[in-house]
């Protein structure tokens, strides 16, 4: 069953955008932030996240917020690209508007990427390596390993994406440390759960793989990569004690959510 449930996790993971006041207040105070794209019934969540990210950048000007805005633009562009392929027989202008929005989002990404290409911020260094294969950025990012600058869940995950094909054991350590750095109230990155499951499956440690697969299901019941039937088939196929491992998974997720998780020995 190797790699039958999950594939290797993607390089890109969404970082949570900073939020500020409510959307209506932002748009009233700074209409330019809200009106740079034509409003559409599609991609409302992505447009909202983009607005919050742009507002946060306007308030601080910090590189962290530039990274968040890049990610928000990417998510909006991906959504608009999909939406633009939906053909309207009667309302053709909608499709044109969506194509327009997609093109504008790609332009914003290019502009902000150019603006940040010399940044020393770890998340932007990772961004320019993962998107543009900038090896200088990668070298600077890897040189920060072990420093306080990378002691965040996001940066530990980014390090893990580099080591995933090079050193699975080190990757596990980084992923577990990312979860150790979670604070109470933070939303865990579910791609961490997918990655841990994949590594344990590859190592043929099926009990551990099941636990982390169950954690994923508990954390995000809507995730389409796993269902309760999959879990049942997995436990039966490897003759696992599903009910007991379910309890372990529940307890582990609670620790992660409370910010008290500690890495297990493996």
mmCIF file of C-alpha atoms in Angstrom:
data_model
loop_
_atom_site.group_PDB
_atom_site.id
_atom_site.type_symbol
_atom_site.label_atom_id
_atom_site.label_comp_id
_atom_site.label_asym_id
_atom_site.label_seq_id
_atom_site.Cartn_x
_atom_site.Cartn_y
_atom_site.Cartn_z
ATOM 1 C CA UNK A 1 0.000 0.000 0.000
ATOM 2 C CA UNK A 2 2.982 2.302 -0.330
ATOM 3 C CA UNK A 3 1.911 5.692 -1.685
ATOM 4 C CA UNK A 4 -1.610 4.425 -2.349
ATOM 5 C CA UNK A 5 -3.271 6.796 0.114
ATOM 6 C CA UNK A 6 -1.161 9.911 -0.121
ATOM 7 C CA UNK A 7 1.466 11.252 -2.461
ATOM 8 C CA UNK A 8 4.467 13.294 -1.410
ATOM 9 C CA UNK A 9 3.334 16.591 -0.022
ATOM 10 C CA UNK A 10 3.536 19.671 -2.229
ATOM 11 C CA UNK A 11 6.277 22.245 -1.923
ATOM 12 C CA UNK A 12 3.875 24.961 -1.366
ATOM 13 C CA UNK A 13 1.901 25.425 1.715
ATOM 14 C CA UNK A 14 -0.342 28.242 2.463
ATOM 15 C CA UNK A 15 0.690 30.512 5.325
ATOM 16 C CA UNK A 16 -2.101 32.125 7.293
ATOM 17 C CA UNK A 17 -2.615 35.758 6.420
ATOM 18 C CA UNK A 18 -2.654 38.428 9.097
ATOM 19 C CA UNK A 19 -6.102 39.810 9.668
ATOM 20 C CA UNK A 20 -7.085 43.304 10.720
ATOM 21 C CA UNK A 21 -10.433 45.021 11.038
ATOM 22 C CA UNK A 22 -13.475 43.597 9.319
ATOM 23 C CA UNK A 23 -13.712 43.590 5.543
ATOM 24 C CA UNK A 24 -16.292 46.381 5.286
ATOM 25 C CA UNK A 25 -14.165 48.723 7.388
ATOM 26 C CA UNK A 26 -11.046 48.037 5.309
ATOM 27 C CA UNK A 27 -12.897 48.664 2.053
ATOM 28 C CA UNK A 28 -14.394 51.881 3.385
ATOM 29 C CA UNK A 29 -11.064 53.215 4.657
ATOM 30 C CA UNK A 30 -8.920 51.925 1.766
ATOM 31 C CA UNK A 31 -11.071 51.320 -1.318
ATOM 32 C CA UNK A 32 -7.944 50.847 -3.470
ATOM 33 C CA UNK A 33 -7.231 47.636 -1.567
ATOM 34 C CA UNK A 34 -10.627 46.192 -2.402
ATOM 35 C CA UNK A 35 -11.102 47.494 -5.930
ATOM 36 C CA UNK A 36 -7.934 46.285 -7.619
ATOM 37 C CA UNK A 37 -9.816 43.239 -8.953
ATOM 38 C CA UNK A 38 -13.321 43.054 -10.404
ATOM 39 C CA UNK A 39 -15.600 41.524 -7.768
ATOM 40 C CA UNK A 40 -16.971 38.112 -8.683
ATOM 41 C CA UNK A 41 -19.213 35.448 -7.202
ATOM 42 C CA UNK A 42 -16.268 33.042 -7.446
ATOM 43 C CA UNK A 43 -13.134 33.077 -5.299
ATOM 44 C CA UNK A 44 -14.674 35.121 -2.472
ATOM 45 C CA UNK A 45 -12.518 33.523 0.214
ATOM 46 C CA UNK A 46 -9.334 34.046 -1.793
ATOM 47 C CA UNK A 47 -10.278 37.664 -2.544
ATOM 48 C CA UNK A 48 -10.976 38.301 1.148
ATOM 49 C CA UNK A 49 -7.638 36.766 2.169
ATOM 50 C CA UNK A 50 -5.887 38.922 -0.424
ATOM 51 C CA UNK A 51 -7.552 42.054 0.979
ATOM 52 C CA UNK A 52 -6.535 41.230 4.549
ATOM 53 C CA UNK A 53 -2.973 40.462 3.459
ATOM 54 C CA UNK A 54 -2.684 43.667 1.450
ATOM 55 C CA UNK A 55 -4.103 45.689 4.334
ATOM 56 C CA UNK A 56 -1.598 44.142 6.756
ATOM 57 C CA UNK A 57 1.246 45.014 4.387
ATOM 58 C CA UNK A 58 -0.015 48.567 4.063
ATOM 59 C CA UNK A 59 0.047 48.880 7.867
ATOM 60 C CA UNK A 60 3.534 47.455 8.439
ATOM 61 C CA UNK A 61 5.499 47.249 5.191
ATOM 62 C CA UNK A 62 7.268 44.198 6.647
ATOM 63 C CA UNK A 63 8.718 41.388 4.536
ATOM 64 C CA UNK A 64 6.588 38.854 6.406
ATOM 65 C CA UNK A 65 3.474 40.597 5.116
ATOM 66 C CA UNK A 66 4.938 40.698 1.595
ATOM 67 C CA UNK A 67 5.299 36.929 1.745
ATOM 68 C CA UNK A 68 1.737 36.551 2.985
ATOM 69 C CA UNK A 69 0.480 38.746 0.155
ATOM 70 C CA UNK A 70 2.395 36.707 -2.430
ATOM 71 C CA UNK A 71 0.733 33.544 -1.162
ATOM 72 C CA UNK A 72 -2.675 35.239 -1.158
ATOM 73 C CA UNK A 73 -2.156 36.407 -4.744
ATOM 74 C CA UNK A 74 -1.158 32.897 -5.765
ATOM 75 C CA UNK A 75 -4.272 31.378 -4.226
ATOM 76 C CA UNK A 76 -6.471 34.014 -5.853
ATOM 77 C CA UNK A 77 -4.801 33.510 -9.229
ATOM 78 C CA UNK A 78 -5.236 29.732 -9.053
ATOM 79 C CA UNK A 79 -8.919 30.108 -8.201
ATOM 80 C CA UNK A 80 -9.509 32.695 -10.930
ATOM 81 C CA UNK A 81 -7.696 30.585 -13.496
ATOM 82 C CA UNK A 82 -10.138 27.765 -12.776
ATOM 83 C CA UNK A 83 -13.135 30.106 -12.779
ATOM 84 C CA UNK A 84 -12.102 31.702 -16.078
ATOM 85 C CA UNK A 85 -12.489 28.361 -17.829
ATOM 86 C CA UNK A 86 -16.204 28.286 -17.060
ATOM 87 C CA UNK A 87 -17.953 29.508 -20.196
ATOM 88 C CA UNK A 88 -21.069 31.672 -19.890
ATOM 89 C CA UNK A 89 -23.389 31.525 -22.874
ATOM 90 C CA UNK A 90 -25.362 34.633 -21.921
ATOM 91 C CA UNK A 91 -22.972 36.452 -19.562
ATOM 92 C CA UNK A 92 -19.753 36.374 -21.539
ATOM 93 C CA UNK A 93 -18.467 39.452 -19.748
ATOM 94 C CA UNK A 94 -18.077 37.355 -16.584
ATOM 95 C CA UNK A 95 -15.571 35.113 -18.268
ATOM 96 C CA UNK A 96 -13.693 38.134 -19.637
ATOM 97 C CA UNK A 97 -13.609 39.697 -16.165
ATOM 98 C CA UNK A 98 -12.218 36.507 -14.674
ATOM 99 C CA UNK A 99 -9.528 36.254 -17.323
ATOM 100 C CA UNK A 100 -8.718 39.887 -16.550
ATOM 101 C CA UNK A 101 -8.509 39.202 -12.810
ATOM 102 C CA UNK A 102 -6.274 36.189 -13.387
ATOM 103 C CA UNK A 103 -3.902 38.224 -15.562
ATOM 104 C CA UNK A 104 -3.781 41.060 -13.004
ATOM 105 C CA UNK A 105 -3.039 38.637 -10.165
ATOM 106 C CA UNK A 106 -0.169 37.087 -12.131
ATOM 107 C CA UNK A 107 1.176 40.580 -12.805
ATOM 108 C CA UNK A 108 1.011 41.457 -9.100
ATOM 109 C CA UNK A 109 2.911 38.276 -8.270
ATOM 110 C CA UNK A 110 5.628 39.153 -10.774
ATOM 111 C CA UNK A 111 5.917 42.700 -9.420
ATOM 112 C CA UNK A 112 6.088 41.664 -5.774
ATOM 113 C CA UNK A 113 8.479 38.820 -6.585
ATOM 114 C CA UNK A 114 10.808 41.287 -8.262
ATOM 115 C CA UNK A 115 10.519 43.654 -5.302
ATOM 116 C CA UNK A 116 11.429 40.925 -2.798
ATOM 117 C CA UNK A 117 14.099 38.994 -4.704
ATOM 118 C CA UNK A 118 16.907 40.357 -2.502
ATOM 119 C CA UNK A 119 15.070 39.976 0.808
ATOM 120 C CA UNK A 120 16.787 38.142 3.662
ATOM 121 C CA UNK A 121 13.498 37.112 5.272
ATOM 122 C CA UNK A 122 13.467 33.293 5.614
ATOM 123 C CA UNK A 123 10.014 32.796 4.141
ATOM 124 C CA UNK A 124 10.842 34.967 1.150
ATOM 125 C CA UNK A 125 14.151 33.150 0.697
ATOM 126 C CA UNK A 126 12.209 29.895 0.620
ATOM 127 C CA UNK A 127 9.674 31.420 -1.763
ATOM 128 C CA UNK A 128 12.299 32.499 -4.285
ATOM 129 C CA UNK A 129 13.916 29.079 -4.201
ATOM 130 C CA UNK A 130 10.691 27.076 -4.436
ATOM 131 C CA UNK A 131 9.157 29.272 -7.160
ATOM 132 C CA UNK A 132 12.172 30.467 -9.138
ATOM 133 C CA UNK A 133 14.864 27.890 -8.239
ATOM 134 C CA UNK A 134 17.014 30.670 -6.834
ATOM 135 C CA UNK A 135 19.914 28.683 -5.402
ATOM 136 C CA UNK A 136 21.421 31.714 -3.698
ATOM 137 C CA UNK A 137 18.182 32.138 -1.769
ATOM 138 C CA UNK A 138 18.233 28.434 -0.917
ATOM 139 C CA UNK A 139 21.791 28.619 0.417
ATOM 140 C CA UNK A 140 20.892 31.561 2.631
ATOM 141 C CA UNK A 141 17.759 29.795 3.849
ATOM 142 C CA UNK A 142 19.589 26.568 4.699
ATOM 143 C CA UNK A 143 22.321 28.547 6.450
ATOM 144 C CA UNK A 144 19.689 29.734 8.907
ATOM 145 C CA UNK A 145 18.874 26.182 10.021
ATOM 146 C CA UNK A 146 19.147 25.916 13.796
ATOM 147 C CA UNK A 147 18.756 29.661 14.297
ATOM 148 C CA UNK A 148 15.918 31.451 16.022
ATOM 149 C CA UNK A 149 14.839 32.850 12.636
ATOM 150 C CA UNK A 150 13.555 29.430 11.580
ATOM 151 C CA UNK A 151 11.914 28.512 14.881
ATOM 152 C CA UNK A 152 8.400 28.739 13.468
ATOM 153 C CA UNK A 153 6.045 25.985 12.282
ATOM 154 C CA UNK A 154 6.083 27.383 8.736
ATOM 155 C CA UNK A 155 9.876 27.547 8.429
ATOM 156 C CA UNK A 156 10.327 24.067 9.893
ATOM 157 C CA UNK A 157 7.846 22.791 7.324
ATOM 158 C CA UNK A 158 9.690 24.625 4.565
ATOM 159 C CA UNK A 159 12.942 22.986 5.667
ATOM 160 C CA UNK A 160 11.169 19.634 5.585
ATOM 161 C CA UNK A 161 10.151 20.161 1.955
ATOM 162 C CA UNK A 162 13.851 20.484 1.101
ATOM 163 C CA UNK A 163 14.891 17.321 2.951
ATOM 164 C CA UNK A 164 11.924 15.098 2.023
ATOM 165 C CA UNK A 165 13.757 13.333 -0.822
ATOM 166 C CA UNK A 166 17.171 13.596 0.784
ATOM 167 C CA UNK A 167 16.729 12.475 4.389
ATOM 168 C CA UNK A 168 13.323 11.092 5.503
ATOM 169 C CA UNK A 169 14.393 10.715 9.146
ATOM 170 C CA UNK A 170 15.526 14.328 9.362
ATOM 171 C CA UNK A 171 12.320 15.344 7.595
ATOM 172 C CA UNK A 172 10.302 13.616 10.314
ATOM 173 C CA UNK A 173 12.245 15.472 13.005
ATOM 174 C CA UNK A 174 11.541 18.790 11.301
ATOM 175 C CA UNK A 175 7.846 18.022 10.868
ATOM 176 C CA UNK A 176 7.492 16.959 14.493
ATOM 177 C CA UNK A 177 9.344 20.089 15.604
ATOM 178 C CA UNK A 178 6.961 22.195 13.512
ATOM 179 C CA UNK A 179 4.116 20.699 15.548
ATOM 180 C CA UNK A 180 6.017 21.285 18.803
ATOM 181 C CA UNK A 181 6.185 24.976 17.904
ATOM 182 C CA UNK A 182 2.413 25.223 17.512
ATOM 183 C CA UNK A 183 0.795 27.497 20.059
ATOM 184 C CA UNK A 184 -2.658 27.009 21.491
ATOM 185 C CA UNK A 185 -5.182 28.464 19.096
ATOM 186 C CA UNK A 186 -2.950 28.111 16.027
ATOM 187 C CA UNK A 187 -4.403 26.148 13.114
ATOM 188 C CA UNK A 188 -2.019 23.293 12.239
ATOM 189 C CA UNK A 189 -0.935 22.925 8.646
ATOM 190 C CA UNK A 190 -2.640 19.728 7.520
ATOM 191 C CA UNK A 191 0.111 19.124 4.960
ATOM 192 C CA UNK A 192 2.332 18.220 7.906
ATOM 193 C CA UNK A 193 -0.028 15.356 8.762
ATOM 194 C CA UNK A 194 -0.013 14.184 5.151
ATOM 195 C CA UNK A 195 3.768 14.302 4.984
ATOM 196 C CA UNK A 196 4.236 12.354 8.223
ATOM 197 C CA UNK A 197 1.771 9.719 7.007
ATOM 198 C CA UNK A 198 3.634 9.383 3.712
ATOM 199 C CA UNK A 199 7.002 8.944 5.407
ATOM 200 C CA UNK A 200 5.742 6.315 7.846
ATOM 201 C CA UNK A 201 4.016 4.469 4.999
ATOM 202 C CA UNK A 202 7.268 4.452 3.027
ATOM 203 C CA UNK A 203 9.076 3.166 6.125
ATOM 204 C CA UNK A 204 6.402 0.447 6.442
ATOM 205 C CA UNK A 205 5.537 1.632 9.952
ATOM 206 C CA UNK A 206 1.838 1.155 9.390
ATOM 207 C CA UNK A 207 0.609 1.800 12.935
ATOM 208 C CA UNK A 208 2.207 5.238 12.896
ATOM 209 C CA UNK A 209 0.963 5.878 9.374
ATOM 210 C CA UNK A 210 -2.586 5.043 10.450
ATOM 211 C CA UNK A 211 -2.397 7.328 13.489
ATOM 212 C CA UNK A 212 -1.361 10.336 11.414
ATOM 213 C CA UNK A 213 -3.881 9.531 8.730
ATOM 214 C CA UNK A 214 -6.565 9.504 11.411
ATOM 215 C CA UNK A 215 -5.242 12.793 12.792
ATOM 216 C CA UNK A 216 -5.658 14.291 9.330
ATOM 217 C CA UNK A 217 -9.245 13.031 9.178
ATOM 218 C CA UNK A 218 -10.065 14.378 12.627
ATOM 219 C CA UNK A 219 -8.456 17.727 11.866
ATOM 220 C CA UNK A 220 -10.115 18.176 8.484
ATOM 221 C CA UNK A 221 -13.124 15.875 7.963
ATOM 222 C CA UNK A 222 -13.708 17.469 4.537
ATOM 223 C CA UNK A 223 -10.286 16.567 3.163
ATOM 224 C CA UNK A 224 -10.929 14.547 0.026
ATOM 225 C CA UNK A 225 -7.712 12.531 0.215
ATOM 226 C CA UNK A 226 -9.008 10.296 2.998
ATOM 227 C CA UNK A 227 -12.347 8.816 4.070
ATOM 228 C CA UNK A 228 -13.530 6.636 6.943
ATOM 229 C CA UNK A 229 -13.757 3.737 4.499
ATOM 230 C CA UNK A 230 -10.091 4.248 3.583
ATOM 231 C CA UNK A 231 -9.153 4.163 7.252
ATOM 232 C CA UNK A 232 -11.142 0.995 7.853
ATOM 233 C CA UNK A 233 -9.579 -0.726 4.841
ATOM 234 C CA UNK A 234 -6.136 0.399 5.978
ATOM 235 C CA UNK A 235 -6.564 -0.943 9.510
ATOM 236 C CA UNK A 236 -8.035 -4.227 8.305
ATOM 237 C CA UNK A 237 -5.417 -4.640 5.568
ATOM 238 C CA UNK A 238 -2.586 -4.368 8.073
ATOM 239 C CA UNK A 239 -4.476 -6.045 10.943
ATOM 240 C CA UNK A 240 -4.296 -2.964 13.148
ATOM 241 C CA UNK A 241 -6.285 -2.224 16.291
ATOM 242 C CA UNK A 242 -8.219 0.650 14.730
ATOM 243 C CA UNK A 243 -10.266 1.709 17.792
ATOM 244 C CA UNK A 244 -7.174 1.909 20.010
ATOM 245 C CA UNK A 245 -5.152 3.819 17.392
ATOM 246 C CA UNK A 246 -8.116 6.172 16.937
ATOM 247 C CA UNK A 247 -7.828 7.070 20.628
ATOM 248 C CA UNK A 248 -4.084 7.680 20.233
ATOM 249 C CA UNK A 249 -4.786 9.928 17.250
ATOM 250 C CA UNK A 250 -7.435 11.913 19.132
ATOM 251 C CA UNK A 251 -5.138 12.427 22.125
ATOM 252 C CA UNK A 252 -2.249 13.466 19.876
ATOM 253 C CA UNK A 253 -4.345 16.001 17.979
ATOM 254 C CA UNK A 254 -5.595 17.482 21.251
ATOM 255 C CA UNK A 255 -1.986 18.010 22.374
ATOM 256 C CA UNK A 256 -1.139 19.687 19.076
ATOM 257 C CA UNK A 257 -4.140 21.999 19.365
ATOM 258 C CA UNK A 258 -3.300 22.844 22.983
ATOM 259 C CA UNK A 259 0.331 23.576 22.126
ATOM 260 C CA UNK A 260 1.659 20.780 24.362
ATOM 261 C CA UNK A 261 2.763 18.267 21.714
ATOM 262 C CA UNK A 262 6.233 16.725 22.071
ATOM 263 C CA UNK A 263 7.913 14.741 19.330
ATOM 264 C CA UNK A 264 7.688 10.948 19.752
ATOM 265 C CA UNK A 265 10.745 8.750 19.465
ATOM 266 C CA UNK A 266 10.895 7.017 16.102
#
